[in-house]
Amino acid sequence: MRIEKKILICGAGIAGPACAYWLHKYGYSVVVVEKAQTFRDGGQNVDIKGAGQQVIKMMGLAEAIEAKDTLERGQKYLDAAGAVIAVFPKGAVGTLTSDFEILRGDFARVLFEATKGDCEYRFGTSVTNLDDSGAGMSVTFDDGRAEDFELVICGEGMSSSTRAKVLAQETRFRYLGAYMAFFKIPRRPEDDNWAYSVNGVGGTFITLRPGNEKETTVLITFLRKDHDIEGDNSAARRDLLLKALKGRGTVADRITAELDMVQDFYFGPMSQVRASAWSKGRFVLIGDAAYCPTPFTGAGTALALVGAYVLAGEIARGESYAEAFAAYERLVRPYVEASQDQLSPRFIRLLHAKTWFGISVTHLAQKFFSSGGVQKVLRPSAAKREKGVAEDFVFPQY
Ligand SMILES: Cc1cc2nc3c(=O)[nH]c(=O)nc-3n(C[C@H](O)[C@H](O)[C@H](O)COP(=O)(O)OP(=O)(O)OC[C@H]3O[C@@H](n4cnc5c(N)ncnc54)[C@H](O)[C@@H]3O)c2cc1C
């Protein structure tokens, strides 16, 4: 597609810079605006799964990512006293650990470094108004500056404010009946390179994962019927978290003792973004802004990477933006929906046993599925595994 003006990308997370990479490769001029004042390197462990790994390889970034791998060896389930119930090494069916394990901030930095020389990044900037004139997109920024762009690509994550200006009616949030908190605590000498997960009564699920040499990362999810904690009420969040941790065993006690020192803290509802349309006119969504599957799936990065690759490729080969956006949605939507449909409120309740009896049954299931015999039956052959990754998403060539 021949383009006269620049393309604007909103959001310098994962999807935005990945899309900027491909658009620059196809010869377009790209401006990326990010509302944070500086590059955001927050976040805990992200898994780069299936087709996402292929995009990383096509971008030539596999080595840079591997250099930052957290080296997680697999996942162990513990009981409340800290005794090991079941072990799922990396590669086992059902383990949390994928082939590429990296802290979100490290991953975002690899993408930023790969694009900052070729694309224009403007930090501390966001969109206040968009006007689709037919011939282009007139955009006003919060510093008062107005500028024309050929297209606007919105990769602002789950709570995107620019999406709300254009596709509010089309966007729906699906609450899965739980809240999530992520943060880091100081690493201890006994923290090795395993992820440790423990079920707590009342429907709490806690996982500790290797972070960097100084920090261990924490992921806590807990059942909550209603999505009723809005905004930035840090006292309410803290109280809820303390309640979810109280009396939940040794791992929970350690986290409670460290909670006051936590700086980089994410807390929010476990919700998916489901948009009935991903574009309107010259405006199009990518990544979590369009199809957040929730960080609980570990699939958000793969969806963002695949979406960025396809959107940029379709813009390059399409006759018009309308054709390109339609092809992007047609190709990526089934992949997104397959990933999002893996989670339901019912499945989340199943993973978060509430009673001691439920937890005992969960432990039995964890033991059963981790046993050598069951893993042998469940584990696809090497050939099928190769094929599985390849078929996760069938990549168009651009
Ligand atoms: C700080 C942070 C920590 C995270 N931690 C985890 C984690 O620990 N585990 C996990 O699985 N996932 C985490 N995620 C989500 C994960 O990055 C995404 O699920 C996934 O990688 C898809 O990326 P994305 O680029 O679509 O969205 P995001 O990574 O959320 O990036 C969106 C970017 O847009 C920016 N932005 C938002 N609004 C505007 C605006 N109005 N104008 C301009 N810019 C805007 C944000 O500051 C952010 O940099 C985190 C996201 C962020 C932003």
Short mmCIF file of C-alpha atoms in Angstrom, two decimals, residues 26-386:
data_model
loop_
_atom_site.label_atom_id
_atom_site.label_comp_id
_atom_site.label_asym_id
_atom_site.label_seq_id
_atom_site.Cartn_x
_atom_site.Cartn_y
_atom_site.Cartn_z
CA TYR A 26 8.49 -2.36 4.75
CA GLY A 27 9.67 1.22 4.23
CA TYR A 28 7.13 3.25 6.21
CA SER A 29 7.89 6.18 8.52
CA VAL A 30 6.63 5.54 12.02
CA VAL A 31 6.05 7.72 15.08
CA VAL A 32 5.44 5.95 18.41
CA VAL A 33 3.85 7.93 21.26
CA GLU A 34 3.94 6.63 24.83
CA LYS A 35 2.11 8.26 27.70
CA ALA A 36 4.76 7.30 30.29
CA GLN A 37 7.48 9.93 30.66
CA THR A 38 10.25 7.41 29.96
CA PHE A 39 10.52 3.87 28.67
CA ARG A 40 8.47 1.54 30.96
CA ASP A 41 10.48 -1.46 32.06
CA GLY A 42 8.01 -2.78 34.63
CA GLY A 43 6.34 -6.15 34.84
CA GLN A 44 7.16 -9.69 35.80
CA ASN A 45 7.69 -12.91 33.87
CA VAL A 46 6.11 -13.25 30.45
CA ASP A 47 6.10 -16.43 28.41
CA ILE A 48 6.63 -16.19 24.68
CA LYS A 49 4.65 -19.10 23.36
CA GLY A 50 4.12 -20.95 20.08
CA ALA A 51 3.73 -18.61 17.15
CA GLY A 52 5.14 -15.71 19.21
CA GLN A 53 8.49 -17.50 19.22
CA GLN A 54 8.42 -17.65 15.46
CA VAL A 55 7.87 -13.91 15.18
CA ILE A 56 10.85 -13.34 17.49
CA LYS A 57 12.97 -15.57 15.24
CA MET A 58 11.78 -13.77 12.09
CA MET A 59 12.74 -10.46 13.73
CA GLY A 60 16.21 -11.88 14.42
CA LEU A 61 15.79 -11.24 18.15
CA ALA A 62 15.98 -14.79 19.49
CA GLU A 63 19.57 -14.37 20.71
CA ALA A 64 18.83 -11.07 22.46
CA ILE A 65 15.84 -12.67 24.19
CA GLU A 66 17.75 -15.81 25.15
CA ALA A 67 20.46 -13.65 26.72
CA LYS A 68 17.80 -12.34 29.12
CA ASP A 69 16.05 -15.66 29.76
CA THR A 70 15.15 -16.14 33.43
CA LEU A 71 16.35 -19.77 33.08
CA GLU A 72 13.25 -21.11 34.79
CA ARG A 73 13.62 -24.90 35.03
CA GLY A 74 9.97 -25.78 35.46
CA GLN A 75 7.21 -25.60 38.04
CA LYS A 76 6.81 -27.30 41.42
CA TYR A 77 3.55 -27.40 43.37
CA LEU A 78 3.85 -27.07 47.14
CA ASP A 79 1.46 -27.63 50.03
CA ALA A 80 0.80 -24.99 52.69
CA ALA A 81 3.78 -26.20 54.76
CA GLY A 82 6.11 -25.89 51.76
CA ALA A 83 6.48 -29.63 50.97
CA VAL A 84 6.69 -30.51 47.27
CA ILE A 85 3.52 -32.14 45.89
CA ALA A 86 4.35 -32.38 42.18
CA VAL A 87 7.12 -31.43 39.75
CA PHE A 88 6.56 -30.29 36.14
CA PRO A 89 9.97 -29.69 34.52
CA LYS A 90 10.30 -27.38 31.52
CA GLY A 91 8.88 -29.25 28.54
CA ALA A 92 6.37 -31.25 30.62
CA VAL A 93 2.71 -31.07 29.64
CA GLY A 94 0.93 -28.58 31.93
CA THR A 95 3.99 -26.64 33.08
CA LEU A 96 3.94 -22.86 33.28
CA THR A 97 7.46 -22.67 31.88
CA SER A 98 7.76 -22.08 28.15
CA ASP A 99 10.78 -22.10 25.83
CA PHE A 100 11.29 -18.34 26.11
CA GLU A 101 10.96 -16.98 29.64
CA ILE A 102 11.78 -13.33 30.12
CA LEU A 103 10.84 -10.43 32.38
CA ARG A 104 8.40 -8.16 30.58
CA GLY A 105 10.62 -5.12 31.05
CA ASP A 106 13.63 -6.92 29.51
CA PHE A 107 11.50 -8.02 26.57
CA ALA A 108 10.06 -4.53 26.01
CA ARG A 109 13.61 -3.15 26.09
CA VAL A 110 14.83 -5.61 23.44
CA LEU A 111 11.99 -4.41 21.16
CA PHE A 112 12.65 -0.75 21.96
CA GLU A 113 16.39 -1.09 21.28
CA ALA A 114 15.65 -2.83 17.98
CA THR A 115 13.46 0.06 16.77
CA LYS A 116 14.53 3.29 18.47
CA GLY A 117 17.12 4.14 15.80
CA ASP A 118 14.63 3.80 12.93
CA CYS A 119 11.34 5.01 14.41
CA GLU A 120 10.59 8.24 16.24
CA TYR A 121 9.63 7.68 19.89
CA ARG A 122 7.86 10.45 21.79
CA PHE A 123 7.53 9.78 25.52
CA GLY A 124 5.17 11.64 27.82
CA THR A 125 2.75 12.03 24.92
CA SER A 126 -0.78 10.83 24.32
CA VAL A 127 -3.65 11.51 21.96
CA THR A 128 -6.43 13.89 22.99
CA ASN A 129 -8.39 14.01 19.74
CA LEU A 130 -8.63 12.16 16.41
CA ASP A 131 -10.39 13.30 13.31
CA ASP A 132 -10.71 10.97 10.34
CA SER A 133 -11.00 13.41 7.46
CA GLY A 134 -11.16 10.69 4.81
CA ALA A 135 -7.83 11.80 3.32
CA GLY A 136 -5.94 11.16 6.56
CA MET A 137 -6.11 11.20 10.33
CA SER A 138 -5.74 14.57 12.08
CA VAL A 139 -4.41 13.90 15.55
CA THR A 140 -4.10 16.31 18.47
CA PHE A 141 -1.71 15.45 21.29
CA ASP A 142 -1.83 16.44 24.95
CA ASP A 143 0.91 19.05 24.40
CA GLY A 144 -1.49 20.83 22.02
CA ARG A 145 0.40 19.82 18.89
CA ALA A 146 -1.71 18.74 15.88
CA GLU A 147 -0.38 16.52 13.11
CA ASP A 148 -1.70 14.49 10.17
CA PHE A 149 -1.07 10.75 9.85
CA GLU A 150 -2.02 8.20 7.24
CA LEU A 151 -3.08 5.60 9.84
CA VAL A 152 -3.32 5.33 13.63
CA ILE A 153 -2.43 2.01 15.26
CA CYS A 154 -3.47 1.74 18.89
CA GLY A 155 -1.37 -0.60 21.09
CA GLU A 156 -2.11 1.05 24.42
CA GLY A 157 -2.86 -2.10 26.38
CA MET A 158 -5.97 -3.17 28.18
CA SER A 159 -7.17 0.20 29.50
CA SER A 160 -6.51 2.21 26.33
CA SER A 161 -7.99 5.71 26.41
CA THR A 162 -7.56 6.31 22.66
CA ARG A 163 -9.55 3.14 21.91
CA ALA A 164 -12.33 4.60 24.07
CA LYS A 165 -12.50 7.61 21.72
CA VAL A 166 -13.10 5.49 18.61
CA LEU A 167 -14.27 1.97 19.45
CA ALA A 168 -15.96 2.28 22.85
CA GLN A 169 -19.21 0.69 21.68
CA GLU A 170 -17.39 -2.24 20.11
CA THR A 171 -15.24 -3.05 23.18
CA ARG A 172 -16.37 -5.44 25.88
CA PHE A 173 -14.54 -6.69 28.98
CA ARG A 174 -15.06 -10.25 30.12
CA TYR A 175 -14.43 -10.59 33.86
CA LEU A 176 -13.29 -14.08 34.82
CA GLY A 177 -14.16 -13.93 38.53
CA ALA A 178 -10.73 -13.30 40.03
CA TYR A 179 -8.22 -10.54 40.76
CA MET A 180 -4.50 -10.67 40.08
CA ALA A 181 -1.47 -9.05 41.67
CA PHE A 182 2.13 -9.12 40.35
CA PHE A 183 5.19 -7.70 42.01
CA LYS A 184 8.77 -8.50 43.00
CA ILE A 185 10.28 -9.34 46.38
CA PRO A 186 13.96 -9.70 47.35
CA ARG A 187 15.51 -12.93 46.19
CA ARG A 188 16.70 -15.27 48.93
CA PRO A 189 19.62 -17.72 48.79
CA GLU A 190 17.14 -20.63 48.78
CA ASP A 191 15.34 -19.27 45.69
CA ASP A 192 16.50 -21.46 42.85
CA ASN A 193 15.42 -21.40 39.21
CA TRP A 194 12.11 -23.21 39.74
CA ALA A 195 8.66 -21.67 39.79
CA TYR A 196 6.79 -22.61 43.01
CA SER A 197 2.99 -22.65 43.10
CA VAL A 198 0.70 -23.18 46.04
CA ASN A 199 -3.08 -23.34 46.42
CA GLY A 200 -4.57 -21.61 49.47
CA VAL A 201 -8.00 -22.01 51.03
CA GLY A 202 -10.64 -19.52 49.95
CA GLY A 203 -9.48 -19.70 46.33
CA THR A 204 -5.99 -18.16 46.42
CA PHE A 205 -3.27 -19.27 44.01
CA ILE A 206 0.31 -18.07 44.56
CA THR A 207 3.34 -18.54 42.35
CA LEU A 208 6.95 -17.47 42.96
CA ARG A 209 9.17 -17.34 39.88
CA PRO A 210 12.83 -16.60 39.23
CA GLY A 211 13.30 -12.93 38.31
CA ASN A 212 16.83 -11.55 38.21
CA GLU A 213 19.81 -12.07 40.52
CA LYS A 214 18.28 -9.74 43.13
CA GLU A 215 14.55 -10.37 42.81
CA THR A 216 11.97 -13.13 42.87
CA THR A 217 8.66 -12.43 41.19
CA VAL A 218 5.26 -13.04 42.74
CA LEU A 219 1.96 -13.78 41.01
CA ILE A 220 -1.14 -13.98 43.20
CA THR A 221 -4.62 -14.65 41.89
CA PHE A 222 -7.67 -14.96 44.08
CA LEU A 223 -11.36 -15.51 43.46
CA ARG A 224 -13.69 -12.54 43.78
CA LYS A 225 -17.23 -12.79 42.54
CA ASP A 226 -17.63 -9.14 41.60
CA HIS A 227 -15.42 -6.81 39.65
CA ASP A 228 -15.79 -4.03 42.19
CA ILE A 229 -12.35 -2.56 42.94
CA GLU A 230 -12.02 0.38 40.60
CA GLY A 231 -9.29 2.92 40.05
CA ASP A 232 -6.24 3.44 42.17
CA ASN A 233 -7.48 2.62 45.65
CA SER A 234 -4.21 1.31 47.03
CA ALA A 235 -5.50 0.82 50.59
CA ALA A 236 -8.36 -1.38 49.35
CA ARG A 237 -5.97 -3.37 47.15
CA ARG A 238 -3.53 -3.91 49.97
CA ASP A 239 -6.28 -5.04 52.35
CA LEU A 240 -7.63 -7.49 49.80
CA LEU A 241 -4.21 -8.90 49.15
CA LEU A 242 -3.43 -9.29 52.85
CA LYS A 243 -6.76 -11.07 53.27
CA ALA A 244 -5.96 -13.40 50.37
CA LEU A 245 -2.56 -14.24 51.88
CA LYS A 246 -3.51 -14.62 55.56
CA GLY A 247 -3.19 -18.18 56.84
CA ARG A 248 -2.26 -19.51 53.38
CA GLY A 249 1.01 -21.15 54.47
CA THR A 250 4.73 -20.51 54.41
CA VAL A 251 5.02 -18.95 50.94
CA ALA A 252 2.13 -16.57 51.71
CA ASP A 253 3.72 -15.61 55.07
CA ARG A 254 6.98 -14.72 53.34
CA ILE A 255 5.17 -12.50 50.83
CA THR A 256 3.12 -10.79 53.56
CA ALA A 257 6.31 -9.93 55.44
CA GLU A 258 7.81 -8.28 52.32
CA LEU A 259 4.66 -6.49 51.08
CA ASP A 260 5.44 -3.08 52.62
CA MET A 261 8.66 -2.79 50.61
CA VAL A 262 7.07 -3.54 47.24
CA GLN A 263 7.46 -0.71 44.68
CA ASP A 264 6.47 -2.00 41.21
CA PHE A 265 3.00 -3.31 41.93
CA TYR A 266 0.34 -4.47 39.47
CA PHE A 267 -3.14 -5.19 40.76
CA GLY A 268 -6.26 -5.63 38.68
CA PRO A 269 -9.20 -7.75 37.65
CA MET A 270 -8.59 -10.89 35.61
CA SER A 271 -10.44 -9.67 32.53
CA GLN A 272 -10.24 -10.19 28.82
CA VAL A 273 -10.73 -7.52 26.16
CA ARG A 274 -13.12 -8.70 23.50
CA ALA A 275 -13.74 -6.18 20.73
CA SER A 276 -16.39 -6.92 18.13
CA ALA A 277 -14.43 -4.83 15.59
CA TRP A 278 -10.71 -4.04 15.64
CA SER A 279 -10.77 -1.06 13.32
CA LYS A 280 -12.82 1.93 12.23
CA GLY A 281 -11.75 4.05 9.27
CA ARG A 282 -8.01 4.67 9.53
CA PHE A 283 -7.85 3.59 13.17
CA VAL A 284 -6.88 0.03 14.18
CA LEU A 285 -6.17 -1.83 17.43
CA ILE A 286 -3.36 -4.29 18.22
CA GLY A 287 -2.26 -6.30 21.25
CA ASP A 288 -4.02 -6.11 24.60
CA ALA A 289 -6.02 -3.06 23.48
CA ALA A 290 -7.88 -5.33 21.06
CA TYR A 291 -7.61 -8.82 22.51
CA CYS A 292 -6.05 -9.05 25.96
CA PRO A 293 -6.39 -12.71 26.95
CA THR A 294 -5.38 -11.81 30.60
CA PRO A 295 -1.80 -12.21 31.84
CA PHE A 296 -2.97 -15.47 33.46
CA THR A 297 -2.90 -17.23 30.08
CA GLY A 298 0.71 -16.18 29.42
CA ALA A 299 -0.42 -15.71 25.81
CA GLY A 300 -0.67 -11.91 25.62
CA THR A 301 2.82 -11.46 24.21
CA ALA A 302 2.34 -14.11 21.51
CA LEU A 303 -0.95 -12.53 20.42
CA ALA A 304 0.64 -9.09 20.38
CA LEU A 305 3.62 -10.29 18.30
CA VAL A 306 1.51 -12.22 15.80
CA GLY A 307 -0.95 -9.32 15.50
CA ALA A 308 1.88 -6.84 14.90
CA TYR A 309 3.46 -9.04 12.22
CA VAL A 310 0.19 -9.60 10.34
CA LEU A 311 -1.08 -6.02 10.58
CA ALA A 312 2.18 -4.57 9.24
CA GLY A 313 2.35 -7.21 6.50
CA GLU A 314 -1.22 -6.58 5.38
CA ILE A 315 -0.64 -2.81 5.32
CA ALA A 316 2.37 -3.44 3.09
CA ARG A 317 0.58 -5.73 0.66
CA GLY A 318 -3.00 -4.37 0.76
CA GLU A 319 -4.39 -2.08 -1.91
CA SER A 320 -6.08 0.07 0.73
CA TYR A 321 -6.15 0.41 4.51
CA ALA A 322 -9.69 -0.98 4.58
CA GLU A 323 -8.54 -4.13 2.78
CA ALA A 324 -5.47 -4.42 5.01
CA PHE A 325 -7.41 -4.04 8.29
CA ALA A 326 -10.06 -6.53 7.15
CA ALA A 327 -7.41 -9.11 6.21
CA TYR A 328 -5.59 -8.58 9.53
CA GLU A 329 -8.75 -9.23 11.51
CA ARG A 330 -9.78 -12.20 9.35
CA LEU A 331 -6.38 -13.88 9.79
CA VAL A 332 -5.72 -13.14 13.47
CA ARG A 333 -9.19 -13.30 15.06
CA PRO A 334 -9.50 -17.13 15.06
CA TYR A 335 -6.07 -17.43 16.69
CA VAL A 336 -7.03 -14.86 19.33
CA GLU A 337 -10.39 -16.45 20.06
CA ALA A 338 -8.86 -19.93 20.42
CA SER A 339 -6.49 -18.50 23.02
CA GLN A 340 -9.11 -16.47 24.89
CA ASP A 341 -11.60 -19.33 24.94
CA GLN A 342 -9.14 -21.47 26.94
CA LEU A 343 -10.16 -19.46 30.00
CA SER A 344 -13.63 -19.24 31.48
CA PRO A 345 -14.90 -18.25 34.94
CA ARG A 346 -15.63 -21.94 35.52
CA PHE A 347 -12.09 -23.02 34.67
CA ILE A 348 -10.67 -20.27 36.90
CA ARG A 349 -12.83 -21.55 39.80
CA LEU A 350 -11.52 -25.07 39.17
CA LEU A 351 -7.92 -23.88 39.41
CA HIS A 352 -8.64 -21.98 42.64
CA ALA A 353 -9.94 -24.62 45.03
CA LYS A 354 -11.70 -23.01 47.99
CA THR A 355 -11.85 -25.70 50.68
CA TRP A 356 -9.27 -28.00 52.26
CA PHE A 357 -11.08 -30.89 50.62
CA GLY A 358 -10.88 -29.15 47.22
CA ILE A 359 -7.19 -28.48 47.74
CA SER A 360 -6.56 -32.16 48.63
CA VAL A 361 -8.27 -33.19 45.39
CA THR A 362 -6.19 -30.58 43.51
CA HIS A 363 -3.00 -32.03 45.02
CA LEU A 364 -4.02 -35.51 43.90
CA ALA A 365 -4.62 -34.20 40.38
CA GLN A 366 -1.25 -32.38 40.37
CA LYS A 367 0.50 -35.58 41.49
CA PHE A 368 -1.34 -37.66 38.92
CA PHE A 369 -0.61 -35.37 35.97
CA SER A 370 3.05 -34.93 36.89
CA SER A 371 3.73 -38.68 37.12
CA GLY A 372 6.06 -40.14 34.51
CA GLY A 373 3.47 -42.53 33.06
CA VAL A 374 0.79 -39.89 32.56
CA GLN A 375 3.28 -37.42 31.11
CA LYS A 376 4.43 -40.10 28.67
CA VAL A 377 0.87 -40.60 27.45
CA LEU A 378 0.09 -36.86 27.29
CA ARG A 379 3.34 -35.73 25.75
CA PRO A 380 3.14 -35.51 21.97
CA SER A 381 6.03 -36.97 19.97
CA ALA A 382 8.90 -34.65 19.03
CA ALA A 383 7.60 -34.54 15.46
CA LYS A 384 4.10 -33.60 16.63
CA ARG A 385 5.54 -30.96 18.96
CA GLU A 386 7.41 -29.36 16.06
#
